[in-house]
PDB file of C-alpha atoms in Angstrom:
ATOM      1  CA  MET A   1     -43.544  49.561 138.293  1.00 45.00           C
ATOM      2  CA  ALA A   2     -43.752  48.638 134.711  1.00 46.00           C
ATOM      3  CA  THR A   3     -40.930  50.589 133.897  1.00 47.00           C
ATOM      4  CA  ARG A   4     -38.925  49.035 136.625  1.00 48.00           C
ATOM      5  CA  LYS A   5     -39.750  45.471 135.415  1.00 46.00           C
ATOM      6  CA  ARG A   6     -38.846  46.562 131.977  1.00 49.00           C
ATOM      7  CA  ASN A   7     -35.635  47.953 133.332  1.00 49.00           C
ATOM      8  CA  LYS A   8     -34.976  44.792 135.325  1.00 49.00           C
ATOM      9  CA  TYR A   9     -35.579  42.740 132.201  1.00 46.00           C
ATOM     10  CA  LEU A  10     -33.240  44.848 130.313  1.00 47.00           C
ATOM     11  CA  GLU A  11     -30.690  44.845 132.945  1.00 49.00           C
ATOM     12  CA  ASP A  12     -30.983  40.986 133.030  1.00 50.00           C
ATOM     13  CA  ASP A  13     -30.563  40.900 129.451  1.00 50.00           C
ATOM     14  CA  GLU A  14     -27.608  43.023 129.402  1.00 49.00           C
ATOM     15  CA  SER A  15     -26.095  41.131 132.287  1.00 49.00           C
ATOM     16  CA  GLU A  16     -26.650  37.852 130.355  1.00 48.00           C
ATOM     17  CA  ASN A  17     -25.237  39.499 127.182  1.00 50.00           C
ATOM     18  CA  GLU A  18     -22.201  40.750 129.135  1.00 49.00           C
ATOM     19  CA  SER A  19     -21.596  37.355 130.707  1.00 49.00           C
ATOM     20  CA  GLU A  20     -21.824  35.829 127.378  1.00 48.00           C
ATOM     21  CA  ASN A  21     -19.584  38.349 125.913  1.00 49.00           C
ATOM     22  CA  GLY A  22     -17.130  37.902 128.780  1.00 48.00           C
ATOM     23  CA  TYR A  23     -17.183  34.189 128.387  1.00 47.00           C
ATOM     24  CA  GLU A  24     -16.676  34.319 124.787  1.00 50.00           C
ATOM     25  CA  SER A  25     -13.875  37.055 125.422  1.00 49.00           C
ATOM     26  CA  GLU A  26     -12.378  34.657 128.048  1.00 50.00           C
ATOM     27  CA  LYS A  27     -12.468  31.889 125.368  1.00 49.00           C
ATOM     28  CA  GLU A  28     -10.823  34.131 122.791  1.00 51.00           C
ATOM     29  CA  GLU A  29      -8.133  35.276 125.255  1.00 50.00           C
ATOM     30  CA  GLY A  30      -7.561  31.576 126.186  1.00 50.00           C
ATOM     31  CA  ARG A  31      -7.199  30.669 122.607  1.00 52.00           C
ATOM     32  CA  GLY A  32      -4.971  33.702 121.992  1.00 48.00           C
ATOM     33  CA  ALA A  33      -2.853  32.770 124.922  1.00 46.00           C
ATOM     34  CA  ILE A  34      -2.602  29.202 123.793  1.00 48.00           C
ATOM     35  CA  GLY A  35      -1.828  30.240 120.278  1.00 48.00           C
ATOM     36  CA  GLY A  36       0.747  32.765 121.317  1.00 48.00           C
ATOM     37  CA  ARG A  37       2.437  30.141 123.536  1.00 48.00           C
ATOM     38  CA  ALA A  38       2.494  27.684 120.577  1.00 46.00           C
ATOM     39  CA  GLY A  39       3.877  30.435 118.232  1.00 46.00           C
ATOM     40  CA  LYS A  40       6.463  31.359 120.882  1.00 45.00           C
ATOM     41  CA  ARG A  41       7.375  27.853 121.063  1.00 47.00           C
ATOM     42  CA  GLN A  42       7.621  27.368 117.330  1.00 48.00           C
ATOM     43  CA  ARG A  43       9.701  30.560 117.157  1.00 48.00           C
ATOM     44  CA  PHE A  44      11.840  29.343 119.875  1.00 46.00           C
ATOM     45  CA  ASP A  45      12.302  25.885 118.354  1.00 46.00           C
ATOM     46  CA  PHE A  46      13.157  27.528 114.939  1.00 44.00           C
ATOM     47  CA  GLY A  47      15.596  29.777 116.547  1.00 45.00           C
ATOM     48  CA  ASP A  48      17.356  26.780 118.182  1.00 47.00           C
ATOM     49  CA  GLU A  49      17.467  25.043 114.820  1.00 45.00           C
ATOM     50  CA  ARG A  50      18.947  28.221 113.233  1.00 46.00           C
ATOM     51  CA  GLY A  51      21.253  28.546 116.202  1.00 46.00           C
ATOM     52  CA  ALA A  52      22.450  25.006 115.903  1.00 43.00           C
ATOM     53  CA  GLU A  53      22.982  25.395 112.083  1.00 46.00           C
ATOM     54  CA  TYR A  54      24.832  28.784 112.769  1.00 44.00           C
ATOM     55  CA  ASP A  55      26.833  26.927 115.400  1.00 48.00           C
ATOM     56  CA  GLY A  56      27.648  24.185 112.823  1.00 47.00           C
ATOM     57  CA  GLU A  57      28.734  26.669 110.213  1.00 47.00           C
ATOM     58  CA  ARG A  58      30.859  28.579 112.761  1.00 48.00           C
ATOM     59  CA  HIS A  59      32.607  25.478 113.937  1.00 46.00           C
ATOM     60  CA  ALA A  60      33.000  24.049 110.332  1.00 46.00           C
ATOM     61  CA  PRO A  61      36.009  26.269 109.564  1.00 46.00           C
ATOM     62  CA  GLY A  62      37.697  25.191 112.577  1.00 46.00           C
ATOM     63  CA  LYS A  63      37.544  21.681 111.483  1.00 44.00           C
ATOM     64  CA  ASP A  64      38.898  22.717 108.101  1.00 47.00           C
ATOM     65  CA  LEU A  65      41.837  24.542 109.850  1.00 43.00           C
ATOM     66  CA  ASP A  66      42.434  21.546 112.045  1.00 46.00           C
ATOM     67  CA  SER A  67      42.462  19.393 108.751  1.00 45.00           C
ATOM     68  CA  LYS A  68      44.712  21.898 107.246  1.00 44.00           C
ATOM     69  CA  ASP A  69      47.055  21.959 110.183  1.00 46.00           C
ATOM     70  CA  ASP A  70      47.043  18.180 110.075  1.00 48.00           C
ATOM     71  CA  ARG A  71      48.125  18.060 106.450  1.00 49.00           C
ATOM     72  CA  ALA A  72      50.459  21.038 106.743  1.00 46.00           C
ATOM     73  CA  PRO A  73      53.464  18.984 108.250  1.00 47.00           C
ATOM     74  CA  ASP A  74      53.302  16.447 105.529  1.00 50.00           C
ATOM     75  CA  HIS A  75      53.518  19.182 102.944  1.00 49.00           C
ATOM     76  CA  VAL A  76      56.478  20.890 104.687  1.00 45.00           C
ATOM     77  CA  GLU A  77      58.306  17.562 104.831  1.00 48.00           C
ATOM     78  CA  GLU A  78      57.691  17.028 101.079  1.00 50.00           C
ATOM     79  CA  GLU A  79      59.211  20.582 100.397  1.00 50.00           C
ATOM     80  CA  HIS A  80      62.244  19.770 102.689  1.00 49.00           C
ATOM     81  CA  ASN A  81      62.732  16.476 100.705  1.00 51.00           C
ATOM     82  CA  CYS A  82      62.506  18.349  97.407  1.00 48.00           C
ATOM     83  CA  ASP A  83      65.118  20.951  98.534  1.00 50.00           C
ATOM     84  CA  ALA A  84      67.336  18.299  99.800  1.00 47.00           C
ATOM     85  CA  ASN A  85      67.161  16.412  96.464  1.00 50.00           C
ATOM     86  CA  GLU A  86      67.822  19.794  94.596  1.00 50.00           C
ATOM     87  CA  THR A  87      70.706  20.662  96.639  1.00 50.00           C
ATOM     88  CA  SER A  88      72.472  17.390  96.288  1.00 48.00           C
ATOM     89  CA  PRO A  89      72.323  16.629  92.553  1.00 50.00           C
ATOM     90  CA  LYS A  90      74.399  13.798  91.054  1.00 52.00           C
ATOM     91  CA  ARG A  91      77.665  14.491  89.747  1.00 57.00           C
ATOM     92  CA  LYS A  92      78.218  13.666  86.210  1.00 54.00           C
ATOM     93  CA  THR A  93      81.260  13.825  83.962  1.00 59.00           C
ATOM     94  CA  LEU A  94      80.541  16.617  81.236  1.00 54.00           C
ATOM     95  CA  LYS A  95      81.196  15.535  77.711  1.00 55.00           C
ATOM     96  CA  PRO A  96      81.804  17.945  74.883  1.00 55.00           C
ATOM     97  CA  PRO A  97      78.667  18.084  72.638  1.00 58.00           C
ATOM     98  CA  LYS A  98      78.695  16.541  69.226  1.00 66.00           C
ATOM     99  CA  SER A  99      78.947  19.941  67.555  1.00 75.00           C
ATOM    100  CA  VAL A 100      82.231  20.720  69.165  1.00 71.00           C
ATOM    101  CA  GLU A 101      83.732  17.299  68.291  1.00 73.00           C
ATOM    102  CA  ALA A 102      82.414  17.718  64.773  1.00 74.00           C
ATOM    103  CA  ALA A 103      83.955  21.247  64.653  1.00 73.00           C
ATOM    104  CA  GLU A 104      87.303  19.956  65.941  1.00 75.00           C
ATOM    105  CA  LYS A 105      87.440  17.018  63.470  1.00 76.00           C
ATOM    106  CA  ALA A 106      86.646  19.307  60.620  1.00 75.00           C
ATOM    107  CA  ALA A 107      89.422  21.810  61.776  1.00 75.00           C
ATOM    108  CA  ARG A 108      91.919  18.937  61.764  1.00 80.00           C
ATOM    109  CA  LYS A 109      91.056  17.975  58.199  1.00 83.00           C
ATOM    110  CA  SER A 110      91.223  21.507  56.806  1.00 85.00           C
ATOM    111  CA  GLY A 111      94.058  23.309  55.017  1.00 87.00           C
ATOM    112  CA  VAL A 112      94.844  26.995  54.435  1.00 90.00           C
ATOM    113  CA  LEU A 113      96.103  28.690  51.376  1.00 91.00           C
ATOM    114  CA  TYR A 114      98.030  31.939  51.529  1.00 92.00           C
ATOM    115  CA  ILE A 115      97.603  34.373  48.698  1.00 92.00           C
ATOM    116  CA  SER A 116     100.546  36.792  48.605  1.00 90.00           C
ATOM    117  CA  ARG A 117      99.037  38.933  45.999  1.00 90.00           C
ATOM    118  CA  VAL A 118      95.296  39.673  45.320  1.00 90.00           C
ATOM    119  CA  PRO A 119      94.594  41.339  41.847  1.00 90.00           C
ATOM    120  CA  PRO A 120      93.619  44.974  42.046  1.00 89.00           C
ATOM    121  CA  PHE A 121      90.086  45.659  43.115  1.00 90.00           C
ATOM    122  CA  MET A 122      89.085  41.931  43.328  1.00 90.00           C
ATOM    123  CA  LYS A 123      86.314  41.361  45.667  1.00 90.00           C
ATOM    124  CA  PRO A 124      86.154  38.300  47.889  1.00 90.00           C
ATOM    125  CA  ALA A 125      83.210  36.734  46.163  1.00 91.00           C
ATOM    126  CA  THR A 126      85.116  36.895  42.868  1.00 91.00           C
ATOM    127  CA  LEU A 127      88.156  35.088  44.373  1.00 91.00           C
ATOM    128  CA  ARG A 128      85.901  32.453  45.748  1.00 91.00           C
ATOM    129  CA  HIS A 129      84.345  32.013  42.299  1.00 91.00           C
ATOM    130  CA  PHE A 130      87.966  31.522  40.930  1.00 91.00           C
ATOM    131  CA  LEU A 131      88.928  28.949  43.711  1.00 90.00           C
ATOM    132  CA  ALA A 132      85.638  26.886  43.914  1.00 90.00           C
ATOM    133  CA  PRO A 133      86.339  24.631  40.984  1.00 90.00           C
ATOM    134  CA  HIS A 134      89.648  23.483  42.586  1.00 90.00           C
ATOM    135  CA  ALA A 135      87.547  22.206  45.733  1.00 86.00           C
ATOM    136  CA  PRO A 136      84.979  20.131  43.992  1.00 87.00           C
ATOM    137  CA  LYS A 137      84.304  17.429  46.656  1.00 88.00           C
ATOM    138  CA  HIS A 138      84.634  19.122  50.041  1.00 85.00           C
ATOM    139  CA  GLY A 139      84.368  22.882  49.125  1.00 86.00           C
ATOM    140  CA  LEU A 140      85.842  25.971  50.459  1.00 89.00           C
ATOM    141  CA  GLY A 141      85.559  27.392  54.028  1.00 89.00           C
ATOM    142  CA  ARG A 142      86.217  30.784  55.318  1.00 90.00           C
ATOM    143  CA  LEU A 143      88.058  33.627  53.294  1.00 91.00           C
ATOM    144  CA  PHE A 144      89.904  36.646  54.724  1.00 91.00           C
ATOM    145  CA  LEU A 145      91.391  39.465  52.670  1.00 91.00           C
ATOM    146  CA  ALA A 146      93.532  42.230  54.238  1.00 90.00           C
ATOM    147  CA  PRO A 147      92.426  45.727  52.923  1.00 90.00           C
ATOM    148  CA  GLU A 148      95.057  48.278  51.806  1.00 90.00           C
ATOM    149  CA  ASP A 149      96.257  51.122  53.706  1.00 89.00           C
ATOM    150  CA  PRO A 150      93.616  53.718  54.229  1.00 88.00           C
ATOM    151  CA  THR A 151      96.182  56.546  53.525  1.00 90.00           C
ATOM    152  CA  ALA A 152      97.075  54.954  50.068  1.00 89.00           C
ATOM    153  CA  HIS A 153      93.322  54.596  49.277  1.00 88.00           C
ATOM    154  CA  ARG A 154      92.699  58.252  50.125  1.00 90.00           C
ATOM    155  CA  ALA A 155      95.844  59.316  48.127  1.00 90.00           C
ATOM    156  CA  ARG A 156      94.516  57.434  45.022  1.00 90.00           C
ATOM    157  CA  VAL A 157      91.053  58.828  45.231  1.00 90.00           C
ATOM    158  CA  LEU A 158      92.483  62.359  45.631  1.00 90.00           C
ATOM    159  CA  ARG A 159      94.470  61.828  42.501  1.00 90.00           C
ATOM    160  CA  GLY A 160      91.456  60.852  40.536  1.00 87.00           C
ATOM    161  CA  GLY A 161      91.895  57.197  40.687  1.00 86.00           C
ATOM    162  CA  ASN A 162      89.521  54.262  41.195  1.00 86.00           C
ATOM    163  CA  LYS A 163      87.339  54.625  44.287  1.00 87.00           C
ATOM    164  CA  LYS A 164      86.879  50.879  44.727  1.00 89.00           C
ATOM    165  CA  LYS A 165      88.254  48.997  47.593  1.00 88.00           C
ATOM    166  CA  SER A 166      91.486  47.067  46.943  1.00 89.00           C
ATOM    167  CA  TYR A 167      92.984  44.161  48.973  1.00 92.00           C
ATOM    168  CA  VAL A 168      96.881  43.368  49.505  1.00 90.00           C
ATOM    169  CA  ASP A 169      96.795  39.628  50.469  1.00 90.00           C
ATOM    170  CA  GLY A 170      94.508  36.976  51.907  1.00 91.00           C
ATOM    171  CA  TRP A 171      93.926  33.499  53.220  1.00 92.00           C
ATOM    172  CA  VAL A 172      91.554  30.820  52.037  1.00 92.00           C
ATOM    173  CA  GLU A 173      90.367  27.851  53.918  1.00 91.00           C
ATOM    174  CA  PHE A 174      89.847  24.399  52.181  1.00 91.00           C
ATOM    175  CA  LYS A 175      87.803  21.817  54.045  1.00 89.00           C
ATOM    176  CA  SER A 176      90.226  19.186  52.720  1.00 88.00           C
ATOM    177  CA  LYS A 177      93.974  19.373  53.034  1.00 89.00           C
ATOM    178  CA  LYS A 178      94.458  17.234  49.935  1.00 89.00           C
ATOM    179  CA  GLU A 179      92.460  19.533  47.809  1.00 90.00           C
ATOM    180  CA  ALA A 180      94.283  22.669  49.329  1.00 89.00           C
ATOM    181  CA  ARG A 181      97.760  21.050  48.521  1.00 90.00           C
ATOM    182  CA  ILE A 182      96.710  20.176  44.998  1.00 91.00           C
ATOM    183  CA  ALA A 183      95.176  23.590  44.250  1.00 90.00           C
ATOM    184  CA  ALA A 184      98.392  25.342  45.549  1.00 90.00           C
ATOM    185  CA  GLU A 185     100.544  23.154  43.282  1.00 90.00           C
ATOM    186  CA  THR A 186      98.380  23.770  40.249  1.00 90.00           C
ATOM    187  CA  LEU A 187      97.692  27.458  40.486  1.00 89.00           C
ATOM    188  CA  ASN A 188     100.966  28.954  41.649  1.00 88.00           C
ATOM    189  CA  GLY A 189     102.520  30.801  38.744  1.00 86.00           C
ATOM    190  CA  CYS A 190      99.684  30.302  36.302  1.00 87.00           C
ATOM    191  CA  THR A 191      97.261  32.804  34.884  1.00 88.00           C
ATOM    192  CA  MET A 192      93.820  33.137  36.410  1.00 87.00           C
ATOM    193  CA  GLY A 193      92.174  32.493  33.065  1.00 81.00           C
ATOM    194  CA  GLY A 194      88.358  32.609  33.048  1.00 78.00           C
ATOM    195  CA  ARG A 195      86.434  34.454  30.253  1.00 79.00           C
ATOM    196  CA  LYS A 196      88.630  35.668  27.377  1.00 80.00           C
ATOM    197  CA  GLY A 197      88.902  39.481  27.664  1.00 77.00           C
ATOM    198  CA  GLY A 198      87.866  39.362  31.397  1.00 81.00           C
ATOM    199  CA  TRP A 199      89.319  41.785  33.817  1.00 85.00           C
ATOM    200  CA  TYR A 200      91.422  39.131  35.658  1.00 86.00           C
ATOM    201  CA  HIS A 201      92.218  36.902  32.623  1.00 84.00           C
ATOM    202  CA  ASP A 202      95.878  37.616  32.546  1.00 86.00           C
ATOM    203  CA  ASP A 203      96.610  38.021  36.208  1.00 88.00           C
ATOM    204  CA  VAL A 204      99.063  35.429  37.750  1.00 90.00           C
ATOM    205  CA  TRP A 205      98.303  33.362  40.855  1.00 90.00           C
ATOM    206  CA  SER A 206     100.674  33.770  43.780  1.00 89.00           C
ATOM    207  CA  VAL A 207      99.594  30.996  46.122  1.00 91.00           C
ATOM    208  CA  ARG A 208     101.337  28.925  48.753  1.00 91.00           C
ATOM    209  CA  TYR A 209      99.986  26.118  51.003  1.00 90.00           C
ATOM    210  CA  LEU A 210     100.704  26.622  54.795  1.00 88.00           C
ATOM    211  CA  ARG A 211     101.705  23.297  56.146  1.00 88.00           C
ATOM    212  CA  GLY A 212     100.288  22.796  59.747  1.00 85.00           C
ATOM    213  CA  PHE A 213      98.550  26.168  59.697  1.00 85.00           C
ATOM    214  CA  LYS A 214      94.879  26.304  60.799  1.00 86.00           C
ATOM    215  CA  TRP A 215      92.257  29.039  60.721  1.00 84.00           C
ATOM    216  CA  SER A 216      92.498  29.430  64.564  1.00 84.00           C
ATOM    217  CA  HIS A 217      96.161  30.451  64.042  1.00 82.00           C
ATOM    218  CA  LEU A 218      95.044  33.221  61.735  1.00 84.00           C
ATOM    219  CA  THR A 219      92.416  34.521  64.097  1.00 84.00           C
ATOM    220  CA  GLU A 220      95.013  34.448  66.995  1.00 85.00           C
ATOM    221  CA  GLN A 221      97.478  36.305  64.843  1.00 82.00           C
ATOM    222  CA  ILE A 222      94.925  38.976  63.828  1.00 83.00           C
ATOM    223  CA  ALA A 223      93.868  39.464  67.429  1.00 86.00           C
ATOM    224  CA  GLN A 224      97.490  39.857  68.618  1.00 85.00           C
ATOM    225  CA  GLU A 225      98.186  42.417  65.897  1.00 85.00           C
ATOM    226  CA  ASP A 226      94.986  44.403  66.771  1.00 86.00           C
ATOM    227  CA  ALA A 227      96.079  44.282  70.349  1.00 89.00           C
ATOM    228  CA  GLU A 228      99.680  45.572  69.398  1.00 90.00           C
ATOM    229  CA  ARG A 229      98.113  48.297  67.317  1.00 89.00           C
ATOM    230  CA  ALA A 230      95.885  49.546  70.129  1.00 90.00           C
ATOM    231  CA  ALA A 231      98.932  49.503  72.642  1.00 92.00           C
ATOM    232  CA  ARG A 232     100.930  51.574  70.248  1.00 92.00           C
ATOM    233  CA  MET A 233      98.035  53.965  69.952  1.00 92.00           C
ATOM    234  CA  ARG A 234      97.484  54.220  73.672  1.00 93.00           C
ATOM    235  CA  GLU A 235     101.302  54.841  74.047  1.00 93.00           C
ATOM    236  CA  GLU A 236     101.182  57.617  71.413  1.00 93.00           C
ATOM    237  CA  VAL A 237      98.218  59.246  73.080  1.00 93.00           C
ATOM    238  CA  ARG A 238      99.903  59.171  76.456  1.00 93.00           C
ATOM    239  CA  ARG A 239     103.138  60.653  75.154  1.00 93.00           C
ATOM    240  CA  THR A 240     101.019  63.437  73.372  1.00 93.00           C
ATOM    241  CA  ARG A 241      99.371  64.358  76.622  1.00 94.00           C
ATOM    242  CA  LYS A 242     102.484  64.497  78.545  1.00 93.00           C
ATOM    243  CA  GLU A 243     104.053  66.894  75.982  1.00 92.00           C
ATOM    244  CA  ASN A 244     101.002  69.099  75.991  1.00 93.00           C
ATOM    245  CA  ARG A 245     101.028  69.173  79.792  1.00 92.00           C
ATOM    246  CA  ARG A 246     104.684  70.328  79.645  1.00 92.00           C
ATOM    247  CA  PHE A 247     104.130  72.978  77.297  1.00 92.00           C
ATOM    248  CA  VAL A 248     101.301  74.410  79.219  1.00 92.00           C
ATOM    249  CA  GLU A 249     103.377  74.524  82.410  1.00 91.00           C
ATOM    250  CA  ASP A 250     106.152  76.269  80.604  1.00 89.00           C
ATOM    251  CA  VAL A 251     103.732  78.835  79.286  1.00 89.00           C
ATOM    252  CA  GLU A 252     102.312  79.517  82.748  1.00 90.00           C
ATOM    253  CA  ARG A 253     105.950  79.681  84.328  1.00 88.00           C
ATOM    254  CA  GLY A 254     106.884  82.347  81.675  1.00 87.00           C
ATOM    255  CA  LYS A 255     103.725  84.477  82.447  1.00 86.00           C
ATOM    256  CA  MET A 256     104.709  84.349  86.177  1.00 86.00           C
ATOM    257  CA  LEU A 257     108.266  85.492  85.456  1.00 85.00           C
ATOM    258  CA  ALA A 258     107.016  88.155  83.199  1.00 84.00           C
ATOM    259  CA  GLY A 259     104.785  89.591  85.836  1.00 79.00           C
ATOM    260  CA  MET A 260     107.350  89.568  88.511  1.00 67.00           C
TER     261      MET A 260
END
């Protein structure tokens, strides 16, 4: 009996402990449930906020595109206006530049001297040195000397003569007509002078002023002579080729007759 009472008390204590433990576990489960719901609600609310932010970011480019589309027609219209302005420039009368006018004016004021005989082996720089004192105010312009025939130069060198280049005649441009005319009248038929005992001291000038002659006429004349020389050379080459072709045909014809 004592053991039963003891067991009964033990069982009562155990049932009370179990009931207390069950009550506490129910409280903890209730708290856990409440906490879980709150956590779920918080997570759900946070997810909604992130979703709203993501939706806002996702729709933002659309707004930018719409704004770009709204601005695009104005930009296109501006480009069309620029193209229209470029395709329809204002017509202005073209005036020659000042440099061209100055060159034409200088050409009208210039004069040309023709030197029919250039001293042997005189260089262009030496000739300019002799003529420079006769154009003190306006100076000299261009100078052109015609070289001697290459065959004559080659023959002289083969005979043991001077190997220097020699010139036949030449043209000198004075920037002033007046100075060119005075120089032609003063120098023609006179000795060149210069340093006594010099190489050209006793040579005589042979100079003539070309009235109405300009440097452009000289360049045109030289170009025409070059064109004529090239035409003669082409004609000579054509005639030589024709003769060679006929010679070859005659040789082949002779071989055919000999073989028959």
